[in-house]
Amino acid sequence: MRIKMTLMAKICLWVGLALSLWLSFLLIGTSPWSTFSAQGQELMSMEWGVISLIDLYAGFFLGLCLIWLFEANLWVKVLITLTLPTLGNPVLAIWLVFRFRYLKIKALGS
């Protein structure tokens, strides 16, 4: 059972990392910032837009909960707390990649 849990965690990590890289490319490569305000207002006018944003920010704060529990370096905690809500999940993905082995040991004891 432990092997399957570790494999599933690795799969989720790599899928999340791939999606985060795609998101980073979209943010940098397509330069969507000029339409941010207008499209944000349109998104907030739709029920599923509001639900999606609540889901997104709930995930950010749940991720921050893990970071504040497991990250030893205060400066990393503060940096991620400041950047995650603005830069999004690529920040969390980077932290997870660097801390995956430590988190695995904490969770599984091996």
Tab-separated table of C-alpha atoms in Angstrom:
chain	number	residue	atom	x	y	z
A	1	MET	CA	0.000	0.000	0.000
A	2	ARG	CA	2.868	2.358	0.821
A	3	ILE	CA	4.337	1.913	-2.685
A	4	LYS	CA	1.022	2.814	-4.348
A	5	MET	CA	0.651	5.905	-2.168
A	6	THR	CA	4.156	7.051	-3.045
A	7	LEU	CA	3.593	6.381	-6.741
A	8	MET	CA	0.298	8.285	-6.718
A	9	ALA	CA	1.945	11.190	-4.881
A	10	LYS	CA	4.719	11.299	-7.501
A	11	ILE	CA	2.203	11.173	-10.348
A	12	CYS	CA	0.195	14.012	-8.793
A	13	LEU	CA	3.375	16.019	-8.235
A	14	TRP	CA	4.505	15.646	-11.851
A	15	VAL	CA	1.054	16.389	-13.295
A	16	GLY	CA	0.807	19.447	-11.050
A	17	LEU	CA	4.293	20.533	-12.066
A	18	ALA	CA	3.473	20.118	-15.768
A	19	LEU	CA	0.284	22.150	-15.391
A	20	SER	CA	2.199	24.797	-13.442
A	21	LEU	CA	4.775	25.041	-16.239
A	22	TRP	CA	1.945	25.402	-18.758
A	23	LEU	CA	0.375	28.117	-16.602
A	24	SER	CA	3.717	29.927	-16.362
A	25	PHE	CA	4.086	29.771	-20.141
A	26	LEU	CA	0.582	31.207	-20.595
A	27	LEU	CA	1.278	34.028	-18.151
A	28	ILE	CA	4.651	34.907	-19.677
A	29	GLY	CA	4.256	33.842	-23.289
A	30	THR	CA	0.801	35.171	-24.116
A	31	SER	CA	0.918	38.348	-22.028
A	32	PRO	CA	-2.734	38.297	-20.892
A	33	TRP	CA	-2.327	41.207	-18.475
A	34	SER	CA	-3.964	43.870	-20.641
A	35	THR	CA	-7.349	42.131	-20.359
A	36	PHE	CA	-7.030	41.190	-16.676
A	37	SER	CA	-9.417	43.797	-15.288
A	38	ALA	CA	-12.162	43.410	-17.888
A	39	GLN	CA	-12.084	39.628	-17.893
A	40	GLY	CA	-11.844	39.536	-14.095
A	41	GLN	CA	-15.045	41.570	-13.860
A	42	GLU	CA	-16.717	39.251	-16.365
A	43	LEU	CA	-15.558	36.204	-14.405
A	44	MET	CA	-16.899	37.636	-11.155
A	45	SER	CA	-20.282	38.232	-12.795
A	46	MET	CA	-20.703	34.500	-13.435
A	47	GLU	CA	-21.653	32.019	-10.709
A	48	TRP	CA	-19.075	29.455	-11.813
A	49	GLY	CA	-16.477	32.183	-12.066
A	50	VAL	CA	-16.991	33.057	-8.407
A	51	ILE	CA	-16.973	29.367	-7.429
A	52	SER	CA	-13.737	28.816	-9.376
A	53	LEU	CA	-12.007	31.758	-7.723
A	54	ILE	CA	-13.108	30.635	-4.262
A	55	ASP	CA	-11.803	27.150	-5.063
A	56	LEU	CA	-8.521	28.592	-6.318
A	57	TYR	CA	-7.899	30.753	-3.270
A	58	ALA	CA	-9.035	28.038	-0.865
A	59	GLY	CA	-6.353	25.817	-2.417
A	60	PHE	CA	-3.772	28.572	-2.009
A	61	PHE	CA	-4.508	28.918	1.684
A	62	LEU	CA	-4.586	25.147	2.259
A	63	GLY	CA	-1.189	24.977	0.554
A	64	LEU	CA	0.045	27.779	2.796
A	65	CYS	CA	-1.147	25.779	5.798
A	66	LEU	CA	1.151	22.915	4.760
A	67	ILE	CA	4.026	25.292	4.137
A	68	TRP	CA	3.686	26.903	7.570
A	69	LEU	CA	3.533	23.441	9.174
A	70	PHE	CA	6.430	21.794	7.357
A	71	GLU	CA	8.795	24.496	6.096
A	72	ALA	CA	11.644	25.155	8.516
A	73	ASN	CA	12.915	28.418	7.017
A	74	LEU	CA	10.941	31.486	8.070
A	75	TRP	CA	12.061	33.500	5.044
A	76	VAL	CA	10.726	30.780	2.708
A	77	LYS	CA	7.396	30.770	4.561
A	78	VAL	CA	7.072	34.546	4.246
A	79	LEU	CA	8.201	34.593	0.615
A	80	ILE	CA	5.681	31.936	-0.396
A	81	THR	CA	2.934	33.600	1.638
A	82	LEU	CA	3.516	36.814	-0.322
A	83	THR	CA	3.917	35.244	-3.768
A	84	LEU	CA	1.418	32.362	-3.833
A	85	PRO	CA	-1.771	34.466	-3.974
A	86	THR	CA	-0.325	36.632	-6.750
A	87	LEU	CA	1.829	34.240	-8.812
A	88	GLY	CA	-0.297	31.158	-8.237
A	89	ASN	CA	0.337	27.453	-8.073
A	90	PRO	CA	3.717	27.437	-9.833
A	91	VAL	CA	5.074	28.815	-6.524
A	92	LEU	CA	3.562	25.903	-4.607
A	93	ALA	CA	4.803	23.461	-7.255
A	94	ILE	CA	8.382	24.680	-6.901
A	95	TRP	CA	8.206	24.311	-3.117
A	96	LEU	CA	6.744	20.804	-3.418
A	97	VAL	CA	9.470	19.693	-5.831
A	98	PHE	CA	12.209	20.865	-3.461
A	99	ARG	CA	10.502	19.516	-0.315
A	100	PHE	CA	8.942	16.318	-1.719
A	101	ARG	CA	11.464	13.910	-0.187
A	102	TYR	CA	11.204	15.604	3.228
A	103	LEU	CA	7.390	15.576	3.123
A	104	LYS	CA	7.418	11.924	2.070
A	105	ILE	CA	9.612	11.032	5.052
A	106	LYS	CA	7.348	13.000	7.390
A	107	ALA	CA	4.207	11.362	6.002
A	108	LEU	CA	5.386	7.776	5.609
A	109	GLY	CA	8.289	7.579	8.012
A	110	SER	CA	10.673	6.331	5.303
